[in-house]
PDB file of C-alpha atoms in Angstrom:
ATOM      1  CA  ILE A   1       0.000   0.000   0.000  1.00 96.00           C
ATOM      2  CA  ASN A   2       1.685   3.183  -1.165  1.00 92.00           C
ATOM      3  CA  SER A   3       0.259   5.806   1.164  1.00 94.00           C
ATOM      4  CA  CYS A   4      -0.329   9.540   1.170  1.00 88.00           C
ATOM      5  CA  ALA A   5      -0.476  11.636   4.348  1.00 88.00           C
ATOM      6  CA  PHE A   6      -1.160  15.039   2.846  1.00 81.00           C
ATOM      7  CA  LEU A   7      -4.970  15.125   3.138  1.00 85.00           C
ATOM      8  CA  GLU A   8      -7.240  13.575   5.750  1.00 89.00           C
ATOM      9  CA  SER A   9      -9.212  11.863   2.958  1.00 92.00           C
ATOM     10  CA  ALA A  10      -5.980  10.252   1.664  1.00 92.00           C
ATOM     11  CA  ARG A  11      -5.063   9.033   5.161  1.00 93.00           C
ATOM     12  CA  LYS A  12      -8.562   7.564   5.550  1.00 96.00           C
ATOM     13  CA  GLU A  13      -8.305   5.853   2.157  1.00 96.00           C
ATOM     14  CA  THR A  14      -4.975   4.307   3.188  1.00 96.00           C
ATOM     15  CA  LEU A  15      -6.410   2.979   6.448  1.00 97.00           C
ATOM     16  CA  ASP A  16      -9.490   1.641   4.647  1.00 97.00           C
ATOM     17  CA  THR A  17      -7.175  -0.163   2.225  1.00 97.00           C
ATOM     18  CA  VAL A  18      -5.217  -1.694   5.119  1.00 97.00           C
ATOM     19  CA  PHE A  19      -8.419  -3.074   6.641  1.00 97.00           C
ATOM     20  CA  GLU A  20      -9.613  -4.313   3.247  1.00 97.00           C
ATOM     21  CA  CYS A  21      -6.295  -6.116   2.729  1.00 97.00           C
ATOM     22  CA  ASP A  22      -6.489  -7.582   6.218  1.00 97.00           C
ATOM     23  CA  GLY A  23      -9.836  -9.078   5.213  1.00 97.00           C
ATOM     24  CA  TYR A  24      -8.164 -10.678   2.187  1.00 97.00           C
ATOM     25  CA  ARG A  25      -5.524 -12.078   4.516  1.00 96.00           C
ATOM     26  CA  ARG A  26      -8.160 -13.586   6.814  1.00 95.00           C
ATOM     27  CA  ASP A  27      -9.738 -15.179   3.714  1.00 96.00           C
ATOM     28  CA  GLY A  28      -6.371 -16.695   2.764  1.00 95.00           C
ATOM     29  CA  LYS A  29      -5.973 -14.527  -0.355  1.00 96.00           C
ATOM     30  CA  LEU A  30      -3.069 -12.451   0.990  1.00 94.00           C
ATOM     31  CA  GLU A  31      -0.126 -13.196   3.259  1.00 96.00           C
ATOM     32  CA  LYS A  32       1.620  -9.926   4.151  1.00 97.00           C
ATOM     33  CA  ILE A  33       0.702  -6.238   4.193  1.00 98.00           C
ATOM     34  CA  VAL A  34       3.354  -3.617   3.431  1.00 97.00           C
ATOM     35  CA  MET A  35       2.730   0.115   3.896  1.00 97.00           C
ATOM     36  CA  THR A  36       5.122   2.542   2.210  1.00 95.00           C
ATOM     37  CA  GLY A  37       5.265   6.247   1.530  1.00 91.00           C
ATOM     38  CA  CYS A  38       4.254   9.378   3.346  1.00 90.00           C
ATOM     39  CA  MET A  39       2.029   7.996   6.092  1.00 94.00           C
ATOM     40  CA  PRO A  40       4.735   5.877   7.722  1.00 95.00           C
ATOM     41  CA  GLN A  41       7.259   8.648   7.071  1.00 91.00           C
ATOM     42  CA  LYS A  42       5.149  11.138   9.054  1.00 91.00           C
ATOM     43  CA  PHE A  43       3.279   8.956  11.556  1.00 94.00           C
ATOM     44  CA  ILE A  44       5.419   5.836  12.150  1.00 95.00           C
ATOM     45  CA  ASP A  45       5.455   6.243  15.944  1.00 94.00           C
ATOM     46  CA  GLU A  46       1.659   6.055  16.105  1.00 94.00           C
ATOM     47  CA  LEU A  47       1.184   3.599  13.234  1.00 95.00           C
ATOM     48  CA  PHE A  48       3.638   0.896  14.295  1.00 96.00           C
ATOM     49  CA  ASP A  49       2.038   0.369  17.703  1.00 95.00           C
ATOM     50  CA  GLU A  50      -1.591   0.902  16.674  1.00 95.00           C
ATOM     51  CA  LEU A  51      -1.854  -0.574  13.164  1.00 96.00           C
ATOM     52  CA  THR A  52      -0.905  -4.166  13.905  1.00 96.00           C
ATOM     53  CA  GLU A  53      -2.531  -5.346  10.671  1.00 97.00           C
ATOM     54  CA  VAL A  54       0.529  -4.070   8.768  1.00 98.00           C
ATOM     55  CA  ASP A  55       3.572  -6.357   8.653  1.00 98.00           C
ATOM     56  CA  VAL A  56       6.083  -3.942   7.086  1.00 98.00           C
ATOM     57  CA  PHE A  57       6.457  -0.159   7.224  1.00 97.00           C
ATOM     58  CA  LEU A  58       8.753   1.704   4.801  1.00 95.00           C
ATOM     59  CA  GLY A  59       9.095   5.470   4.349  1.00 91.00           C
ATOM     60  CA  THR A  60       9.402   7.678   1.297  1.00 86.00           C
ATOM     61  CA  ASN A  61      12.982   6.698   0.408  1.00 83.00           C
ATOM     62  CA  ASP A  62      13.103   3.156   1.776  1.00 87.00           C
ATOM     63  CA  TYR A  63      11.960   1.229  -1.294  1.00 82.00           C
ATOM     64  CA  ASP A  64      15.363  -0.452  -1.716  1.00 86.00           C
ATOM     65  CA  LEU A  65      14.683  -2.188   1.611  1.00 91.00           C
ATOM     66  CA  LEU A  66      11.514  -3.904   0.346  1.00 93.00           C
ATOM     67  CA  PRO A  67      13.020  -7.372  -0.328  1.00 94.00           C
ATOM     68  CA  GLU A  68      14.894  -7.432   2.988  1.00 95.00           C
ATOM     69  CA  SER A  69      11.845  -6.226   4.928  1.00 96.00           C
ATOM     70  CA  ILE A  70       9.559  -8.848   3.378  1.00 96.00           C
ATOM     71  CA  GLU A  71      12.052 -11.599   4.260  1.00 97.00           C
ATOM     72  CA  GLU A  72      12.058 -10.317   7.830  1.00 97.00           C
ATOM     73  CA  ALA A  73       8.252 -10.346   7.886  1.00 97.00           C
ATOM     74  CA  TYR A  74       8.234 -13.955   6.679  1.00 97.00           C
ATOM     75  CA  ARG A  75      10.494 -14.770   9.629  1.00 97.00           C
ATOM     76  CA  GLY A  76       7.534 -13.743  11.778  1.00 96.00           C
ATOM     77  CA  ASN A  77       8.598 -10.203  12.688  1.00 97.00           C
ATOM     78  CA  ARG A  78       6.816  -6.889  12.217  1.00 97.00           C
ATOM     79  CA  VAL A  79       9.172  -4.531  10.444  1.00 97.00           C
ATOM     80  CA  HIS A  80       9.781  -0.789  10.851  1.00 96.00           C
ATOM     81  CA  TYR A  81      12.484   0.296   8.396  1.00 95.00           C
ATOM     82  CA  VAL A  82      11.289   3.884   8.010  1.00 93.00           C
ATOM     83  CA  GLY A  83      14.381   6.019   7.440  1.00 84.00           C
ATOM     84  CA  LYS A  84      16.756   3.132   8.090  1.00 84.00           C
ATOM     85  CA  GLU A  85      19.157   4.050   5.263  1.00 72.00           C
ATOM     86  CA  LYS A  86      18.752   7.873   5.441  1.00 65.00           C
ATOM     87  CA  LYS A  87      18.823   8.291   1.650  1.00 61.00           C
ATOM     88  CA  VAL A  88      17.977  11.615   0.073  1.00 58.00           C
ATOM     89  CA  PHE A  89      17.077  10.201  -3.347  1.00 57.00           C
ATOM     90  CA  ALA A  90      16.464   6.515  -3.939  1.00 54.00           C
ATOM     91  CA  ARG A  91      18.418   5.264  -6.966  1.00 56.00           C
ATOM     92  CA  LYS A  92      17.125   2.108  -8.522  1.00 56.00           C
ATOM     93  CA  ASP A  93      16.370   1.176 -12.075  1.00 62.00           C
ATOM     94  CA  ARG A  94      13.183   2.948 -13.059  1.00 65.00           C
ATOM     95  CA  VAL A  95      10.053   1.106 -13.981  1.00 70.00           C
ATOM     96  CA  VAL A  96       8.227   3.482 -16.297  1.00 78.00           C
ATOM     97  CA  THR A  97       4.487   2.991 -15.917  1.00 80.00           C
ATOM     98  CA  THR A  98       3.345   5.836 -18.148  1.00 87.00           C
ATOM     99  CA  PRO A  99       2.473   5.446 -21.840  1.00 89.00           C
ATOM    100  CA  LEU A 100       5.557   5.213 -24.055  1.00 88.00           C
ATOM    101  CA  HIS A 101       5.446   8.827 -25.257  1.00 92.00           C
ATOM    102  CA  TYR A 102       5.997  10.548 -21.876  1.00 94.00           C
ATOM    103  CA  ALA A 103       7.638  10.077 -18.478  1.00 93.00           C
ATOM    104  CA  TYR A 104       8.041  11.940 -15.197  1.00 93.00           C
ATOM    105  CA  LEU A 105      11.399  13.084 -13.841  1.00 93.00           C
ATOM    106  CA  LYS A 106      11.594  14.060 -10.176  1.00 92.00           C
ATOM    107  CA  ILE A 107      14.015  16.992  -9.978  1.00 95.00           C
ATOM    108  CA  ALA A 108      13.717  17.784  -6.266  1.00 94.00           C
ATOM    109  CA  ASP A 109      12.003  16.761  -3.055  1.00 91.00           C
ATOM    110  CA  GLY A 110      10.838  18.564   0.067  1.00 91.00           C
ATOM    111  CA  CYS A 111       9.905  22.156   0.793  1.00 92.00           C
ATOM    112  CA  ASN A 112      11.222  25.066   2.865  1.00 92.00           C
ATOM    113  CA  ASN A 113       8.006  27.114   2.945  1.00 90.00           C
ATOM    114  CA  HIS A 114       6.325  25.653   6.076  1.00 85.00           C
ATOM    115  CA  CYS A 115       2.821  26.839   5.185  1.00 86.00           C
ATOM    116  CA  THR A 116       0.498  26.381   8.174  1.00 85.00           C
ATOM    117  CA  TYR A 117      -1.862  24.084   6.249  1.00 82.00           C
ATOM    118  CA  CYS A 118       0.820  21.838   4.713  1.00 83.00           C
ATOM    119  CA  LEU A 119       2.529  18.657   5.935  1.00 84.00           C
ATOM    120  CA  ILE A 120       5.114  18.367   3.155  1.00 85.00           C
ATOM    121  CA  PRO A 121       8.097  19.814   5.088  1.00 86.00           C
ATOM    122  CA  SER A 122       7.421  17.488   8.016  1.00 84.00           C
ATOM    123  CA  ILE A 123       7.030  14.461   5.708  1.00 84.00           C
ATOM    124  CA  ARG A 124       9.546  15.131   2.941  1.00 84.00           C
ATOM    125  CA  GLY A 125      11.958  17.418   4.790  1.00 86.00           C
ATOM    126  CA  ARG A 126      13.784  20.497   3.547  1.00 90.00           C
ATOM    127  CA  TYR A 127      13.990  21.218  -0.175  1.00 93.00           C
ATOM    128  CA  ARG A 128      16.695  19.169  -1.917  1.00 93.00           C
ATOM    129  CA  SER A 129      17.516  19.385  -5.610  1.00 95.00           C
ATOM    130  CA  GLU A 130      18.810  16.404  -7.566  1.00 94.00           C
ATOM    131  CA  ARG A 131      22.192  17.035  -9.144  1.00 94.00           C
ATOM    132  CA  GLU A 132      21.950  18.046 -12.798  1.00 94.00           C
ATOM    133  CA  GLU A 133      24.252  15.249 -13.998  1.00 94.00           C
ATOM    134  CA  ASP A 134      22.117  12.647 -12.195  1.00 92.00           C
ATOM    135  CA  LEU A 135      18.959  14.041 -13.787  1.00 94.00           C
ATOM    136  CA  LEU A 136      20.513  13.979 -17.249  1.00 94.00           C
ATOM    137  CA  ARG A 137      21.647  10.381 -16.779  1.00 92.00           C
ATOM    138  CA  GLU A 138      18.175   9.348 -15.600  1.00 91.00           C
ATOM    139  CA  ALA A 139      16.483  11.198 -18.467  1.00 92.00           C
ATOM    140  CA  GLU A 140      18.755   9.537 -21.028  1.00 91.00           C
ATOM    141  CA  GLY A 141      17.902   6.158 -19.489  1.00 89.00           C
ATOM    142  CA  LEU A 142      14.205   6.716 -20.121  1.00 89.00           C
ATOM    143  CA  GLY A 143      14.709   6.140 -23.843  1.00 86.00           C
ATOM    144  CA  GLU A 144      12.970   7.838 -26.746  1.00 89.00           C
ATOM    145  CA  ILE A 145      10.082   9.795 -25.269  1.00 91.00           C
ATOM    146  CA  ALA A 146       8.317  12.838 -26.672  1.00 94.00           C
ATOM    147  CA  GLU A 147       7.514  14.561 -23.377  1.00 96.00           C
ATOM    148  CA  LEU A 148       9.500  14.720 -20.141  1.00 95.00           C
ATOM    149  CA  ILE A 149       7.458  16.083 -17.243  1.00 96.00           C
ATOM    150  CA  LEU A 150       9.538  17.600 -14.433  1.00 96.00           C
ATOM    151  CA  VAL A 151       8.071  17.175 -10.951  1.00 94.00           C
ATOM    152  CA  ALA A 152       8.852  18.507  -7.475  1.00 94.00           C
ATOM    153  CA  GLN A 153       6.913  20.190  -4.712  1.00 91.00           C
ATOM    154  CA  ASP A 154       8.387  23.505  -5.955  1.00 91.00           C
ATOM    155  CA  ILE A 155      10.038  23.244  -9.369  1.00 93.00           C
ATOM    156  CA  THR A 156      10.788  26.995  -9.468  1.00 93.00           C
ATOM    157  CA  ARG A 157      13.275  26.589  -6.608  1.00 94.00           C
ATOM    158  CA  TYR A 158      15.312  23.926  -8.416  1.00 96.00           C
ATOM    159  CA  GLY A 159      19.041  24.385  -7.937  1.00 95.00           C
ATOM    160  CA  GLU A 160      19.018  27.033  -5.179  1.00 95.00           C
ATOM    161  CA  ASP A 161      20.391  24.585  -2.634  1.00 95.00           C
ATOM    162  CA  LEU A 162      23.057  23.173  -4.965  1.00 95.00           C
ATOM    163  CA  TYR A 163      24.079  26.017  -7.232  1.00 94.00           C
ATOM    164  CA  GLY A 164      23.140  29.137  -5.231  1.00 93.00           C
ATOM    165  CA  LYS A 165      20.407  30.260  -7.628  1.00 91.00           C
ATOM    166  CA  PRO A 166      17.276  28.755  -9.143  1.00 87.00           C
TER     167      PRO A 166
END
């Protein structure tokens, strides 16, 4: 379950999905439940103790730990690997799930604005730009696409933290 913690409705949808999956497990149609993403990243202290239906918790940059965490769960343990490796940007081979003519390229993560209504800084941390050479290498690895869509919480700030100017 890849979770979102930004809106209350998204948090409710995640919890509903956990309980739905737990029903599949009771029916013998599912063995383990893994929750990844923003909800564990923000709320792991509450979730790990209270949401015992989940076998594995991983945060926003912990996806490389998925195989290891599932093995641990199959040994009979509940797993909390949120932030275990302290990575800024996860680097694994991309699995492009968009149509062949376009792809997304994440150029930065986090936010420094701390708006009163927003959880992003407390979930994703301070704004961090990807290095230009890493972005170019990733973009080249996407193959022949017609449209490359750049994404970040604040794309206009790209580079300030690395190069001193946007």
